[in-house]
Amino acid sequence: MDAAAAELASGRSFDTLSLREVAKLAGIAPTSFYRHFHDMEGLGLALIEEHGTTLVNLMHRVREQAAEGRSVIRTSVETLFDYIFGNQGMSRMILQESLSRQSAFRSAAEKLLVTMSRDLAEFLVWDADRRGVPLGHPRLAADSTVAILFTTGIALLDTPAEERERYIEAAIIKVRMIMRGSEAMGQA
Amino acid sequence: MDAAAAELASGRSFDTLSLREVAKLAGIAPTSFYRHFHDMEGLGLALIEEHGTTLVNLMHRVREQAAEGRSVIRTSVETLFDYIFGNQGMSRMILQESLSRQSAFRSAAEKLLVTMSRDLAEFLVWDADRRGVPLGHPRLAADSTVAILFTTGIALLDTPAEERERYIEAAIIKVRMIMRGSEAMGQA
DNA sequence: AGTTTCAGCGTACACTTGTACGCACAACTG
DNA sequence: CAGTTGTGCGTACAAGTGTACGCTGAAACT
């Protein structure tokens, strides 16, 4: 799994990755691969699974901590972007597979994004209630936010360092814009 | 190009597509491929180029026509989704490549999305002026809209027919939400 | 102590891949 | 009519692919 993740991080797409290659990088014989996974598909699913739970837990924790103090939006965006930066290969893979054709990968990746969206929606509703500001279509707002953050985050990876700060600020504005829109729709 | 597009439409990802395979599907010998493209990369770029200009022109025309009568948002969303449906393979490829590692593909795909976003922003500003409603961060609003529409559109492809209508309505609400947010930010 | 399970290995096979080379024929161009 | 250019072909090769088969030795049970 480490070998595959490392190769993904260096830009390779998962389906150009061969069983033999992964085995060689992991320092085992090609045939020994089968002791661990039935397939390359098995490997891919295990990778998505692992990073998925990590990511979901991470965002959970961030929202709990951020409630006391700084802007939740800013903290969440920055944390997610940090994670994407630290796990470039996997993040790219998850988003790309969620856009692929019906397959085990696509289901796994989509499940993760849906979970993140559902969790975020739950938080948004709770937070809006607390502030007494009704939201319109909170689930759709969360959906949009997750989509925007992932696409922006991935795009950020190949952006020259000096422009990154500007892009992150732009992402924060985008999220705020969605929230404002949702609030406006909640009042109507 | 037709052979490759057909294969993409059936769910294959571009980089699992081999030169020999494309040649066979096109009914020519593998070596004849080189008479047309220097590379598989050449083929891919030509495909993106072709569909890119088609798509940009299509959206242009839709906005001109839609100005007289129906909701611009609704018409644009429906037209774009129709295009994505009619060109599943290419649409998927463009979006996936825009999320890949720095490469010729990624540049080409990104260029297309940026163009669409710029065009949309231009229209939004013009339309907002006309209605006397100032927009906040129109360029970011357009960015978000394009991202949302493409990701939603691709996701729609593998959605059972009976749920599609609901998803399309959801996409329209998402876009309206962004517009409302942009307007709210424009007033502040 | 005896047995089972686990994780590794080498060899082998049939298949696919990109591409170098040189030849053949059509369609234009002068 | 001679020549150039564009598009096609078959053959060949070295490299890489997934996986079947059966062997090993260590670790973990019973």
CSV table of C-alpha atoms (C1' of nucleotides) in Angstrom, one decimal:
chain,number,residue,atom,x,y,z
A,1,MET,CA,0.0,0.0,0.0
A,2,ASP,CA,2.8,2.4,0.8
A,3,ALA,CA,4.5,1.6,-2.5
A,4,ALA,CA,1.4,2.3,-4.5
A,5,ALA,CA,0.6,5.5,-2.6
A,6,ALA,CA,4.1,6.7,-3.2
A,7,GLU,CA,3.8,6.1,-6.9
A,8,LEU,CA,0.4,7.8,-7.0
A,9,ALA,CA,1.9,10.8,-5.2
A,10,SER,CA,4.4,11.2,-7.9
A,11,GLY,CA,1.7,11.7,-10.4
A,12,ARG,CA,0.9,8.3,-11.9
A,13,SER,CA,-2.7,7.4,-12.3
A,14,PHE,CA,-3.8,4.3,-10.6
A,15,ASP,CA,-4.8,2.4,-13.6
A,16,THR,CA,-1.4,2.7,-15.3
A,17,LEU,CA,0.0,1.1,-12.2
A,18,SER,CA,0.8,-2.6,-12.8
A,19,LEU,CA,0.8,-5.4,-10.3
A,20,ARG,CA,4.4,-6.3,-11.1
A,21,GLU,CA,5.5,-2.7,-10.6
A,22,VAL,CA,3.9,-2.3,-7.3
A,23,ALA,CA,5.4,-5.6,-6.2
A,24,LYS,CA,8.8,-4.6,-7.3
A,25,LEU,CA,8.5,-1.2,-5.4
A,26,ALA,CA,7.4,-3.1,-2.3
A,27,GLY,CA,10.4,-5.3,-2.5
A,28,ILE,CA,8.5,-8.6,-3.0
A,29,ALA,CA,8.1,-11.0,-6.0
A,30,PRO,CA,5.1,-10.3,-8.3
A,31,THR,CA,3.5,-13.6,-7.2
A,32,SER,CA,3.7,-12.6,-3.5
A,33,PHE,CA,1.3,-9.8,-4.2
A,34,TYR,CA,-1.5,-12.2,-4.2
A,35,ARG,CA,-0.9,-13.1,-0.6
A,36,HIS,CA,-2.2,-9.6,0.3
A,37,PHE,CA,-4.7,-8.7,-2.3
A,38,HIS,CA,-6.7,-10.6,-4.8
A,39,ASP,CA,-6.3,-8.0,-7.4
A,40,MET,CA,-5.0,-4.5,-8.1
A,41,GLU,CA,-8.6,-3.5,-7.5
A,42,GLY,CA,-8.3,-4.9,-4.0
A,43,LEU,CA,-5.3,-2.7,-3.4
A,44,GLY,CA,-7.1,0.3,-4.7
A,45,LEU,CA,-10.2,-0.2,-2.5
A,46,ALA,CA,-8.0,-0.7,0.6
A,47,LEU,CA,-6.3,2.6,-0.1
A,48,ILE,CA,-9.5,4.5,-0.6
A,49,GLU,CA,-11.0,2.9,2.5
A,50,GLU,CA,-8.0,3.8,4.7
A,51,HIS,CA,-7.7,7.4,3.6
A,52,GLY,CA,-11.4,7.8,3.6
A,53,THR,CA,-11.9,7.1,7.3
A,54,THR,CA,-8.8,9.2,8.2
A,55,LEU,CA,-10.2,12.1,6.3
A,56,VAL,CA,-13.7,11.9,7.7
A,57,ASN,CA,-12.4,11.7,11.3
A,58,LEU,CA,-10.1,14.6,10.6
A,59,MET,CA,-12.8,16.9,9.5
A,60,HIS,CA,-15.0,15.9,12.5
A,61,ARG,CA,-12.3,16.8,14.9
A,62,VAL,CA,-11.6,20.1,13.2
A,63,ARG,CA,-15.2,21.2,13.5
A,64,GLU,CA,-15.3,20.4,17.2
A,65,GLN,CA,-12.1,22.3,17.9
A,66,ALA,CA,-12.9,25.2,15.6
A,67,ALA,CA,-16.3,25.8,17.3
A,68,GLU,CA,-14.4,27.5,20.1
A,69,GLY,CA,-12.7,30.5,18.5
A,70,ARG,CA,-11.6,31.0,14.9
A,71,SER,CA,-13.8,30.9,11.8
A,72,VAL,CA,-15.0,27.4,11.1
A,73,ILE,CA,-14.9,27.9,7.4
A,74,ARG,CA,-11.3,29.1,7.4
A,75,THR,CA,-10.1,26.4,9.7
A,76,SER,CA,-11.8,23.6,7.8
A,77,VAL,CA,-10.6,24.8,4.4
A,78,GLU,CA,-7.0,25.1,5.6
A,79,THR,CA,-7.1,21.7,7.3
A,80,LEU,CA,-8.6,20.0,4.3
A,81,PHE,CA,-6.0,21.6,2.0
A,82,ASP,CA,-3.2,20.6,4.3
A,83,TYR,CA,-4.5,17.0,4.2
A,84,ILE,CA,-4.7,17.1,0.4
A,85,PHE,CA,-1.2,18.5,0.2
A,86,GLY,CA,0.1,15.7,2.4
A,87,ASN,CA,-1.7,13.0,0.5
A,88,GLN,CA,-1.6,14.3,-3.1
A,89,GLY,CA,-1.7,10.9,-4.8
A,90,MET,CA,-4.6,9.6,-2.8
A,91,SER,CA,-6.7,12.8,-2.9
A,92,ARG,CA,-6.3,13.0,-6.6
A,93,MET,CA,-7.2,9.3,-7.0
A,94,ILE,CA,-10.3,9.6,-4.9
A,95,LEU,CA,-11.7,12.6,-6.8
A,96,GLN,CA,-10.8,11.1,-10.2
A,97,GLU,CA,-12.3,7.8,-9.4
A,98,SER,CA,-15.5,9.4,-8.2
A,99,LEU,CA,-15.8,10.8,-11.7
A,100,SER,CA,-15.1,7.5,-13.5
A,101,ARG,CA,-17.4,4.9,-14.8
A,102,GLN,CA,-19.5,2.7,-12.6
A,103,SER,CA,-17.1,0.4,-10.8
A,104,ALA,CA,-16.0,-0.6,-7.3
A,105,PHE,CA,-13.6,2.3,-7.2
A,106,ARG,CA,-16.2,4.8,-8.1
A,107,SER,CA,-18.6,3.5,-5.5
A,108,ALA,CA,-16.0,3.7,-2.8
A,109,ALA,CA,-14.8,7.2,-3.7
A,110,GLU,CA,-18.4,8.5,-4.1
A,111,LYS,CA,-19.3,7.0,-0.7
A,112,LEU,CA,-16.6,9.0,0.9
A,113,LEU,CA,-17.6,12.2,-0.7
A,114,VAL,CA,-21.2,11.6,0.2
A,115,THR,CA,-20.3,10.9,3.8
A,116,MET,CA,-18.3,14.2,4.0
A,117,SER,CA,-21.2,16.1,2.5
A,118,ARG,CA,-23.7,14.5,4.9
A,119,ASP,CA,-21.5,15.3,7.9
A,120,LEU,CA,-21.0,18.8,6.8
A,121,ALA,CA,-24.7,19.4,6.2
A,122,GLU,CA,-25.4,18.1,9.7
A,123,PHE,CA,-22.9,20.6,11.1
A,124,LEU,CA,-24.3,23.5,9.1
A,125,VAL,CA,-27.8,22.9,10.3
A,126,TRP,CA,-26.7,22.6,13.9
A,127,ASP,CA,-24.6,25.8,13.6
A,128,ALA,CA,-27.4,27.7,11.8
A,129,ASP,CA,-29.9,26.7,14.5
A,130,ARG,CA,-27.5,28.0,17.1
A,131,ARG,CA,-27.2,31.3,15.4
A,132,GLY,CA,-30.9,31.5,14.6
A,133,VAL,CA,-30.2,31.9,10.9
A,134,PRO,CA,-32.3,29.5,8.8
A,135,LEU,CA,-30.5,27.8,5.9
A,136,GLY,CA,-32.1,26.9,2.6
A,137,HIS,CA,-31.2,23.5,1.1
A,138,PRO,CA,-28.4,22.7,3.5
A,139,ARG,CA,-27.7,19.4,1.9
A,140,LEU,CA,-27.2,21.0,-1.5
A,141,ALA,CA,-25.0,23.7,0.1
A,142,ALA,CA,-22.8,21.0,1.7
A,143,ASP,CA,-22.6,19.1,-1.6
A,144,SER,CA,-21.5,22.2,-3.5
A,145,THR,CA,-19.0,23.0,-0.8
A,146,VAL,CA,-17.4,19.6,-0.8
A,147,ALA,CA,-17.2,19.6,-4.6
A,148,ILE,CA,-15.7,23.1,-4.7
A,149,LEU,CA,-13.1,22.3,-2.0
A,150,PHE,CA,-11.9,19.1,-3.6
A,151,THR,CA,-11.6,20.5,-7.1
A,152,THR,CA,-9.9,23.6,-5.9
A,153,GLY,CA,-7.7,21.7,-3.6
A,154,ILE,CA,-6.5,19.4,-6.3
A,155,ALA,CA,-5.9,22.3,-8.7
A,156,LEU,CA,-3.9,23.9,-6.0
A,157,LEU,CA,-1.3,21.1,-6.0
A,158,ASP,CA,0.3,22.1,-9.2
A,159,THR,CA,0.1,25.8,-8.5
A,160,PRO,CA,3.3,27.7,-7.9
A,161,ALA,CA,3.9,28.4,-4.2
A,162,GLU,CA,3.6,32.2,-4.5
A,163,GLU,CA,0.0,32.0,-5.8
A,164,ARG,CA,-1.2,29.4,-3.4
A,165,GLU,CA,-2.2,31.9,-0.7
A,166,ARG,CA,-4.3,33.8,-3.1
A,167,TYR,CA,-6.1,30.6,-4.2
A,168,ILE,CA,-6.8,29.6,-0.7
A,169,GLU,CA,-8.4,32.9,0.0
A,170,ALA,CA,-10.4,32.5,-3.1
A,171,ALA,CA,-11.6,29.1,-2.0
A,172,ILE,CA,-12.7,30.6,1.3
A,173,ILE,CA,-14.7,33.3,-0.5
A,174,LYS,CA,-16.3,30.6,-2.6
A,175,VAL,CA,-17.5,28.8,0.4
A,176,ARG,CA,-18.7,31.9,2.1
A,177,MET,CA,-20.6,32.7,-1.1
A,178,ILE,CA,-22.4,29.4,-1.0
A,179,MET,CA,-23.3,30.0,2.7
A,180,ARG,CA,-24.6,33.5,2.0
A,181,GLY,CA,-26.7,32.0,-0.8
A,182,SER,CA,-28.1,29.3,1.4
A,183,GLU,CA,-29.0,31.8,4.1
A,184,ALA,CA,-30.7,34.1,1.5
A,185,MET,CA,-32.7,31.1,0.3
A,186,GLY,CA,-33.6,30.2,3.9
A,187,GLN,CA,-35.2,33.5,4.5
A,188,ALA,CA,-37.4,33.5,1.4
B,1,MET,CA,-10.4,10.0,-33.2
B,2,ASP,CA,-13.9,8.5,-33.5
B,3,ALA,CA,-12.6,5.1,-32.4
B,4,ALA,CA,-10.9,6.6,-29.4
B,5,ALA,CA,-14.0,8.7,-28.5
B,6,ALA,CA,-16.2,5.6,-28.7
B,7,GLU,CA,-14.0,3.6,-26.4
B,8,LEU,CA,-13.9,6.5,-23.9
B,9,ALA,CA,-17.7,6.7,-24.0
B,10,SER,CA,-17.9,3.1,-23.0
B,11,GLY,CA,-16.1,3.9,-19.8
B,12,ARG,CA,-12.4,3.3,-20.5
B,13,SER,CA,-10.0,5.8,-19.2
B,14,PHE,CA,-7.7,7.4,-21.7
B,15,ASP,CA,-4.5,6.2,-20.3
B,16,THR,CA,-5.5,2.6,-20.4
B,17,LEU,CA,-6.1,3.0,-24.1
B,18,SER,CA,-3.3,1.6,-26.2
B,19,LEU,CA,-2.1,2.8,-29.6
B,20,ARG,CA,-2.6,-0.7,-31.0
B,21,GLU,CA,-6.1,-0.9,-29.7
B,22,VAL,CA,-7.2,2.4,-31.2
B,23,ALA,CA,-5.6,1.5,-34.5
B,24,LYS,CA,-7.4,-1.8,-34.6
B,25,LEU,CA,-10.7,-0.2,-33.8
B,26,ALA,CA,-10.1,2.4,-36.4
B,27,GLY,CA,-9.5,-0.4,-38.9
B,28,ILE,CA,-5.9,0.5,-39.7
B,29,ALA,CA,-2.5,-1.2,-38.9
B,30,PRO,CA,-0.8,-0.1,-35.7
B,31,THR,CA,2.0,1.5,-37.7
B,32,SER,CA,-0.4,3.6,-39.7
B,33,PHE,CA,-1.4,5.4,-36.5
B,34,TYR,CA,1.8,7.5,-36.8
B,35,ARG,CA,0.7,9.0,-40.1
B,36,HIS,CA,-2.0,10.9,-38.1
B,37,PHE,CA,-0.5,11.5,-34.7
B,38,HIS,CA,2.9,11.5,-33.3
B,39,ASP,CA,1.7,9.9,-30.1
B,40,MET,CA,-1.3,8.9,-28.1
B,41,GLU,CA,-0.8,12.2,-26.5
B,42,GLY,CA,-1.3,13.9,-29.8
B,43,LEU,CA,-4.6,12.1,-30.2
B,44,GLY,CA,-5.7,13.1,-26.8
B,45,LEU,CA,-4.9,16.7,-27.3
B,46,ALA,CA,-6.7,16.7,-30.6
B,47,LEU,CA,-9.8,15.3,-29.0
B,48,ILE,CA,-9.8,17.8,-26.2
B,49,GLU,CA,-9.2,20.7,-28.6
B,50,GLU,CA,-12.1,19.6,-30.8
B,51,HIS,CA,-14.7,19.1,-28.1
B,52,GLY,CA,-13.5,22.2,-26.3
B,53,THR,CA,-14.3,24.6,-29.1
B,54,THR,CA,-17.6,22.9,-29.8
B,55,LEU,CA,-18.6,23.3,-26.1
B,56,VAL,CA,-17.5,26.9,-25.8
B,57,ASN,CA,-19.4,27.9,-28.9
B,58,LEU,CA,-22.5,25.9,-27.7
B,59,MET,CA,-22.7,27.8,-24.4
B,60,HIS,CA,-22.2,31.1,-26.2
B,61,ARG,CA,-25.1,30.4,-28.5
B,62,VAL,CA,-27.3,29.3,-25.6
B,63,ARG,CA,-26.8,32.4,-23.7
B,64,GLU,CA,-27.7,34.6,-26.6
B,65,GLN,CA,-30.9,32.7,-27.3
B,66,ALA,CA,-31.9,32.3,-23.7
B,67,ALA,CA,-31.7,36.1,-23.1
B,68,GLU,CA,-35.0,36.3,-24.8
B,69,GLY,CA,-37.5,34.3,-22.7
B,70,ARG,CA,-36.8,31.4,-20.4
B,71,SER,CA,-34.5,31.3,-17.4
B,72,VAL,CA,-30.9,31.6,-18.5
B,73,ILE,CA,-29.7,29.3,-15.7
B,74,ARG,CA,-32.2,26.6,-16.4
B,75,THR,CA,-31.5,26.7,-20.2
B,76,SER,CA,-27.7,26.7,-19.7
B,77,VAL,CA,-27.8,23.8,-17.2
B,78,GLU,CA,-30.0,21.7,-19.4
B,79,THR,CA,-28.0,22.4,-22.5
B,80,LEU,CA,-24.7,21.6,-20.8
B,81,PHE,CA,-26.1,18.4,-19.4
B,82,ASP,CA,-27.4,17.4,-22.8
B,83,TYR,CA,-24.0,17.9,-24.2
B,84,ILE,CA,-22.3,15.9,-21.4
B,85,PHE,CA,-24.8,13.1,-22.0
B,86,GLY,CA,-24.1,13.1,-25.7
B,87,ASN,CA,-20.4,13.1,-25.2
B,88,GLN,CA,-19.9,11.1,-22.0
B,89,GLY,CA,-16.4,9.9,-22.8
B,90,MET,CA,-15.0,13.2,-23.7
B,91,SER,CA,-16.6,15.1,-20.9
B,92,ARG,CA,-15.3,12.6,-18.3
B,93,MET,CA,-11.9,12.8,-19.8
B,94,ILE,CA,-11.7,16.6,-19.8
B,95,LEU,CA,-12.7,16.8,-16.2
B,96,GLN,CA,-10.5,14.0,-15.1
B,97,GLU,CA,-7.5,15.3,-16.9
B,98,SER,CA,-8.0,18.8,-15.5
B,99,LEU,CA,-7.4,17.1,-12.1
B,100,SER,CA,-4.3,15.1,-13.2
B,101,ARG,CA,-0.7,15.9,-12.7
B,102,GLN,CA,1.0,18.7,-14.7
B,103,SER,CA,1.0,17.5,-18.3
B,104,ALA,CA,-0.1,18.6,-21.8
B,105,PHE,CA,-3.5,17.1,-21.1
B,106,ARG,CA,-4.0,18.9,-17.9
B,107,SER,CA,-3.1,22.2,-19.5
B,108,ALA,CA,-5.5,21.7,-22.4
B,109,ALA,CA,-8.4,20.6,-20.2
B,110,GLU,CA,-7.8,23.4,-17.7
B,111,LYS,CA,-7.6,25.9,-20.5
B,112,LEU,CA,-11.1,24.9,-21.6
B,113,LEU,CA,-12.6,25.1,-18.1
B,114,VAL,CA,-10.9,28.5,-17.6
B,115,THR,CA,-12.3,29.7,-20.8
B,116,MET,CA,-15.8,28.6,-19.9
B,117,SER,CA,-15.5,30.2,-16.6
B,118,ARG,CA,-14.3,33.5,-18.0
B,119,ASP,CA,-17.1,33.6,-20.6
B,120,LEU,CA,-19.7,32.9,-17.9
B,121,ALA,CA,-18.3,35.6,-15.7
B,122,GLU,CA,-18.5,38.1,-18.5
B,123,PHE,CA,-22.1,37.2,-19.1
B,124,LEU,CA,-23.0,37.4,-15.4
B,125,VAL,CA,-21.5,40.9,-15.1
B,126,TRP,CA,-23.4,42.0,-18.2
B,127,ASP,CA,-26.6,40.5,-17.0
B,128,ALA,CA,-26.2,41.9,-13.5
B,129,ASP,CA,-25.6,45.4,-14.9
B,130,ARG,CA,-28.7,45.1,-17.0
B,131,ARG,CA,-30.8,44.3,-14.0
B,132,GLY,CA,-29.0,46.8,-11.7
B,133,VAL,CA,-28.0,44.1,-9.2
B,134,PRO,CA,-24.3,44.3,-8.3
B,135,LEU,CA,-22.5,41.0,-8.0
B,136,GLY,CA,-19.7,40.2,-5.6
B,137,HIS,CA,-16.7,38.3,-6.9
B,138,PRO,CA,-18.3,37.4,-10.3
B,139,ARG,CA,-15.2,35.5,-11.4
B,140,LEU,CA,-15.3,33.3,-8.4
B,141,ALA,CA,-19.0,32.7,-8.8
B,142,ALA,CA,-18.4,31.6,-12.3
B,143,ASP,CA,-15.6,29.3,-11.3
B,144,SER,CA,-17.8,27.7,-8.7
B,145,THR,CA,-20.6,27.3,-11.1
B,146,VAL,CA,-18.5,25.6,-13.8
B,147,ALA,CA,-17.0,23.3,-11.2
B,148,ILE,CA,-20.4,22.4,-9.8
B,149,LEU,CA,-22.0,21.8,-13.2
B,150,PHE,CA,-19.2,19.6,-14.5
B,151,THR,CA,-18.9,17.4,-11.4
B,152,THR,CA,-22.7,17.1,-11.1
B,153,GLY,CA,-23.1,16.4,-14.8
B,154,ILE,CA,-20.6,13.6,-14.8
B,155,ALA,CA,-22.1,12.1,-11.7
B,156,LEU,CA,-25.4,12.2,-13.4
B,157,LEU,CA,-24.2,9.9,-16.2
B,158,ASP,CA,-24.3,6.8,-14.0
B,159,THR,CA,-27.5,7.8,-12.3
B,160,PRO,CA,-30.7,5.7,-12.9
B,161,ALA,CA,-33.0,7.5,-15.3
B,162,GLU,CA,-35.8,8.0,-12.8
B,163,GLU,CA,-33.6,10.0,-10.5
B,164,ARG,CA,-32.1,12.3,-13.1
B,165,GLU,CA,-34.8,14.9,-13.2
B,166,ARG,CA,-34.4,15.4,-9.4
B,167,TYR,CA,-30.6,15.8,-9.8
B,168,ILE,CA,-31.0,18.3,-12.5
B,169,GLU,CA,-33.3,20.4,-10.4
B,170,ALA,CA,-30.8,20.1,-7.6
B,171,ALA,CA,-28.1,21.4,-9.9
B,172,ILE,CA,-30.2,24.3,-10.8
B,173,ILE,CA,-30.8,25.2,-7.2
B,174,LYS,CA,-27.1,24.9,-6.5
B,175,VAL,CA,-26.4,27.5,-9.3
B,176,ARG,CA,-29.1,29.8,-8.0
B,177,MET,CA,-27.6,29.5,-4.5
B,178,ILE,CA,-24.2,30.7,-5.8
B,179,MET,CA,-25.9,33.6,-7.6
B,180,ARG,CA,-27.8,34.6,-4.5
B,181,GLY,CA,-24.6,34.5,-2.5
B,182,SER,CA,-22.8,36.6,-5.1
B,183,GLU,CA,-25.6,39.1,-5.0
B,184,ALA,CA,-25.5,39.2,-1.3
B,185,MET,CA,-21.8,39.9,-1.3
B,186,GLY,CA,-22.2,42.5,-3.9
B,187,GLN,CA,-24.5,44.5,-1.7
B,188,ALA,CA,-22.2,44.6,1.3
C,1,DA,C1',6.0,-32.0,19.3
C,2,DG,C1',3.4,-32.1,15.5
C,3,DT,C1',0.6,-29.5,12.4
C,4,DT,C1',-1.4,-25.8,10.0
C,5,DT,C1',-1.2,-21.3,8.2
C,6,DC,C1',1.2,-17.5,6.2
C,7,DA,C1',4.2,-15.0,3.3
C,8,DG,C1',7.7,-15.4,0.5
C,9,DC,C1',10.3,-17.3,-3.9
C,10,DG,C1',11.6,-18.8,-9.1
C,11,DT,C1',10.1,-20.5,-13.4
C,12,DA,C1',7.2,-20.5,-17.1
C,13,DC,C1',3.7,-19.2,-20.5
C,14,DA,C1',0.9,-16.7,-23.5
C,15,DC,C1',-0.2,-12.2,-24.5
C,16,DT,C1',0.1,-7.1,-25.3
C,17,DT,C1',2.7,-3.1,-25.8
C,18,DG,C1',5.4,0.7,-28.6
C,19,DT,C1',7.9,1.3,-32.5
C,20,DA,C1',11.9,0.7,-36.3
C,21,DC,C1',12.2,-0.6,-41.1
C,22,DG,C1',11.2,-0.8,-45.7
C,23,DC,C1',7.8,-1.4,-49.3
C,24,DA,C1',3.4,-0.3,-52.1
C,25,DC,C1',0.1,2.4,-54.1
C,26,DA,C1',-2.9,6.5,-54.7
C,27,DA,C1',-3.3,11.4,-55.4
C,28,DC,C1',-1.5,15.7,-56.4
C,29,DT,C1',2.1,18.9,-58.6
C,30,DG,C1',5.2,20.4,-62.0
D,1,DC,C1',4.7,12.4,-67.9
D,2,DA,C1',8.1,12.4,-63.9
D,3,DG,C1',8.2,13.3,-59.2
D,4,DT,C1',6.7,14.2,-54.6
D,5,DT,C1',3.8,13.5,-50.8
D,6,DG,C1',0.4,11.1,-48.0
D,7,DT,C1',-1.5,7.0,-46.2
D,8,DG,C1',-1.5,2.5,-45.9
D,9,DC,C1',0.7,-2.4,-45.0
D,10,DG,C1',3.6,-6.7,-42.9
D,11,DT,C1',7.3,-8.2,-40.3
D,12,DA,C1',10.1,-8.1,-36.3
D,13,DC,C1',11.8,-7.3,-31.7
D,14,DA,C1',12.6,-6.3,-27.0
D,15,DA,C1',10.1,-5.2,-23.0
D,16,DG,C1',6.4,-5.6,-20.0
D,17,DT,C1',1.9,-7.8,-18.4
D,18,DG,C1',-1.2,-11.1,-15.3
D,19,DT,C1',-1.1,-15.4,-13.3
D,20,DA,C1',-0.7,-20.8,-12.8
D,21,DC,C1',2.2,-24.1,-10.4
D,22,DG,C1',4.8,-25.9,-6.8
D,23,DC,C1',8.6,-25.3,-3.4
D,24,DT,C1',10.4,-23.2,1.0
D,25,DG,C1',10.9,-21.8,5.8
D,26,DA,C1',9.1,-19.3,9.7
D,27,DA,C1',5.4,-18.4,12.9
D,28,DA,C1',1.4,-19.7,15.4
D,29,DC,C1',-1.6,-23.0,17.1
D,30,DT,C1',-3.1,-27.4,19.4
